[in-house]
Amino acid sequence: MKNIVVIGAGTMGNGIAHTFAQNGFKVELVDVSEEALQKGLKTIAANLDRIVAKGNLTEDQKAETLGNISSFTSLENCSKNTDLIVEAATENLDLKLKIFKQMDDFAPENCILATNTSSISITKIAAATSRPEKVIGMHFMNPVPVMKLVEIIKGYSTSKETFDQTFAMSKTLGKVPVEVNDYPGFVANRILMPMINEAIETLYNGVAGVEEIDTVMKLGMAHPMGPLQLADFIGLDVCLAIMNVMYDGFKNPKYAPNPLLVNMVMAGKKGVKSGEGFYDYSESRKAEKVAKMFAK
Ligand code: CAA
């Protein structure tokens, strides 16, 4: 595999494009608007700068990585010699089914169609195509250039050949692939999301405050981020969508999203991306923090 298409230039999509490009793949990045593409490319350049600043990449390698990425506002305009398409669009079933139909119409016969979905059934997505044996889950973790894990999820009809190729290729990205079967939440989110939901329940019950809960998990369990900060980082709407997929899929009340999570999403408090979640990420808050630093 050498030629990759990545659909979606958002947080996960630009991280996936970055990772492939830095490992020598030719990447065609697709999003609906030029603005979204430019924002994604800017993020990739900024993240490459951090790696250069740490001395882990040269300026030449950075230029080569950026040179490996071209961008398009329509899949139809991409080259027809793609080996793999990775879909990283918004976590919405209808949207994903629509995109997979387009991918199936566009892609050459041998092309593998992968989804970065964090919880939607691979089997259901595959059923929207004429090649379910070539459909697979490649679940990267955020931030993609840093996190080593990729869950490789086999749908009901995914062939052994598709699985083996995807698994082997993930290793060439410097990632550690893990084989997983197609059940709601897969492995990562089946374990992570109930922990986040329980942290929200703990807050909702008034057991402790936001910072206290996060501090317990950071200092007590050596987690790099507390669960509430991590929820903000992932997006509270994404956390809610994943809990709902597991709640619907298993029909088990233990996966019911906490009412505080539901309320926050309804109020538009989605975490880092909306400027507020369990913490405040607004510009005025940043300015306030800087002012405090200078006051000391
Ligand atoms: N691109 C490239 N490099 C990046 C980066 C990015 N976007 N973000 C951070 N880095 C690098 C930094 O340059 C730094 O590199 P060195 O180790 O070489 O110094 C390293 O990552 C650590 O970064 P920082 O020092 O800035 O910050 P940190 O130590 O707090 O680490 C973090 C940041 C890696 C994000 C860490 O906080 C962490 O591991 N958080 C938890 C992440 C996590 O749980 N992700 C999974 C989310 S769930 C998911 O994605 C799936 C889903 O379906 C919901």
PDB file of C-alpha atoms and ligand atoms in Angstrom, residues 12 18 47 50-51 54 56 118 139-143 145-147 189 192-193 224-225 230 233-234 238 242, ligand 1:
ATOM      1  CA  MET A  12      -8.764  12.563  13.825  1.00  0.00           C
ATOM      2  CA  HIS A  18      -0.163  13.359   9.205  1.00  0.00           C
ATOM      3  CA  ASN A  47       2.159  19.406  15.014  1.00  0.00           C
ATOM      4  CA  ARG A  50       6.446  20.436  17.702  1.00  0.00           C
ATOM      5  CA  ILE A  51       8.206  17.252  16.571  1.00  0.00           C
ATOM      6  CA  LYS A  54      11.922  18.240  20.012  1.00  0.00           C
ATOM      7  CA  ASN A  56      12.755  14.132  16.404  1.00  0.00           C
ATOM      8  CA  SER A 118     -15.122   4.970  17.581  1.00  0.00           C
ATOM      9  CA  HIS A 139      -9.641   3.015  15.223  1.00  0.00           C
ATOM     10  CA  PHE A 140      -6.819   5.471  15.880  1.00  0.00           C
ATOM     11  CA  MET A 141      -6.470   7.314  19.194  1.00  0.00           C
ATOM     12  CA  ASN A 142      -6.159  11.065  19.711  1.00  0.00           C
ATOM     13  CA  PRO A 143      -3.590  12.633  19.301  1.00  0.00           C
ATOM     14  CA  PRO A 145       0.722  11.136  15.787  1.00  0.00           C
ATOM     15  CA  VAL A 146       1.511  10.338  19.453  1.00  0.00           C
ATOM     16  CA  MET A 147      -0.715   7.434  20.508  1.00  0.00           C
ATOM     17  CA  ASN A 189     -14.406   2.703  24.354  1.00  0.00           C
ATOM     18  CA  LEU A 192     -12.899   4.018  28.659  1.00  0.00           C
ATOM     19  CA  MET A 193     -16.403   5.481  28.280  1.00  0.00           C
ATOM     20  CA  PRO A 224      -1.904  11.326  31.929  1.00  0.00           C
ATOM     21  CA  MET A 225      -5.186  13.272  32.066  1.00  0.00           C
ATOM     22  CA  LEU A 230     -10.099  13.658  28.774  1.00  0.00           C
ATOM     23  CA  PHE A 233     -10.497  16.600  24.940  1.00  0.00           C
ATOM     24  CA  ILE A 234     -12.463  13.830  23.160  1.00  0.00           C
ATOM     25  CA  VAL A 238     -18.649  12.121  21.072  1.00  0.00           C
ATOM     26  CA  ILE A 242     -20.565   6.357  22.164  1.00  0.00           C
TER      27      ILE A 242
HETATM   28  N1  CAA B   1       1.051  15.914  17.332  1.00  0.00           N
HETATM   29  C1  CAA B   1       2.333  15.587  17.487  1.00  0.00           C
HETATM   30  N2  CAA B   1       2.921  15.480  18.694  1.00  0.00           N
HETATM   31  C2  CAA B   1       2.194  15.776  19.776  1.00  0.00           C
HETATM   32  C3  CAA B   1       0.845  16.133  19.695  1.00  0.00           C
HETATM   33  C4  CAA B   1       0.262  16.189  18.405  1.00  0.00           C
HETATM   34  N3  CAA B   1      -1.023  16.497  18.236  1.00  0.00           N
HETATM   35  N4  CAA B   1       0.370  16.335  20.948  1.00  0.00           N
HETATM   36  C5  CAA B   1       1.382  16.101  21.794  1.00  0.00           C
HETATM   37  N5  CAA B   1       2.490  15.760  21.081  1.00  0.00           N
HETATM   38  C6  CAA B   1       3.762  15.312  21.625  1.00  0.00           C
HETATM   39  C7  CAA B   1       4.565  16.393  22.260  1.00  0.00           C
HETATM   40  O1  CAA B   1       5.386  17.061  21.338  1.00  0.00           O
HETATM   41  C8  CAA B   1       5.393  15.621  23.272  1.00  0.00           C
HETATM   42  O2  CAA B   1       6.479  14.960  22.625  1.00  0.00           O
HETATM   43  P1  CAA B   1       7.768  14.356  23.428  1.00  0.00           P
HETATM   44  O3  CAA B   1       7.277  13.199  24.236  1.00  0.00           O
HETATM   45  O4  CAA B   1       8.699  13.957  22.340  1.00  0.00           O
HETATM   46  O5  CAA B   1       8.250  15.470  24.289  1.00  0.00           O
HETATM   47  C9  CAA B   1       4.425  14.524  23.729  1.00  0.00           C
HETATM   48  O6  CAA B   1       3.463  14.388  22.674  1.00  0.00           O
HETATM   49  C10 CAA B   1       3.752  14.889  25.025  1.00  0.00           C
HETATM   50  O7  CAA B   1       3.093  16.146  24.841  1.00  0.00           O
HETATM   51  P2  CAA B   1       3.088  17.320  25.896  1.00  0.00           P
HETATM   52  O8  CAA B   1       4.367  17.341  26.654  1.00  0.00           O
HETATM   53  O9  CAA B   1       2.659  18.594  25.209  1.00  0.00           O
HETATM   54  O10 CAA B   1       1.871  17.030  26.842  1.00  0.00           O
HETATM   55  P3  CAA B   1       1.567  15.790  27.741  1.00  0.00           P
HETATM   56  O11 CAA B   1       2.777  15.192  28.334  1.00  0.00           O
HETATM   57  O12 CAA B   1       0.476  16.259  28.630  1.00  0.00           O
HETATM   58  O13 CAA B   1       0.956  14.723  26.733  1.00  0.00           O
HETATM   59  C11 CAA B   1      -0.899  13.758  25.700  1.00  0.00           C
HETATM   60  C12 CAA B   1      -0.133  15.031  25.924  1.00  0.00           C
HETATM   61  C13 CAA B   1      -0.070  12.757  24.896  1.00  0.00           C
HETATM   62  C14 CAA B   1      -2.143  14.131  24.898  1.00  0.00           C
HETATM   63  C15 CAA B   1      -1.265  13.132  27.103  1.00  0.00           C
HETATM   64  O14 CAA B   1      -1.894  14.089  27.880  1.00  0.00           O
HETATM   65  C16 CAA B   1      -2.139  11.924  26.993  1.00  0.00           C
HETATM   66  O15 CAA B   1      -1.674  10.812  26.757  1.00  0.00           O
HETATM   67  N6  CAA B   1      -3.463  12.122  27.192  1.00  0.00           N
HETATM   68  C17 CAA B   1      -4.446  11.046  27.072  1.00  0.00           C
HETATM   69  C18 CAA B   1      -4.673  10.748  25.633  1.00  0.00           C
HETATM   70  C19 CAA B   1      -5.720   9.700  25.440  1.00  0.00           C
HETATM   71  O16 CAA B   1      -6.197   9.050  26.351  1.00  0.00           O
HETATM   72  N7  CAA B   1      -6.105   9.517  24.180  1.00  0.00           N
HETATM   73  C20 CAA B   1      -7.128   8.605  23.808  1.00  0.00           C
HETATM   74  C21 CAA B   1      -8.417   9.356  23.736  1.00  0.00           C
HETATM   75  S1  CAA B   1      -9.711   8.276  23.307  1.00  0.00           S
HETATM   76  C22 CAA B   1      -9.684   8.263  21.640  1.00  0.00           C
HETATM   77  O17 CAA B   1      -8.956   8.941  20.980  1.00  0.00           O
HETATM   78  C23 CAA B   1     -10.595   7.331  20.989  1.00  0.00           C
HETATM   79  C24 CAA B   1     -12.033   7.544  21.017  1.00  0.00           C
HETATM   80  O18 CAA B   1     -12.687   6.844  20.282  1.00  0.00           O
HETATM   81  C25 CAA B   1     -12.725   8.475  21.905  1.00  0.00           C
END
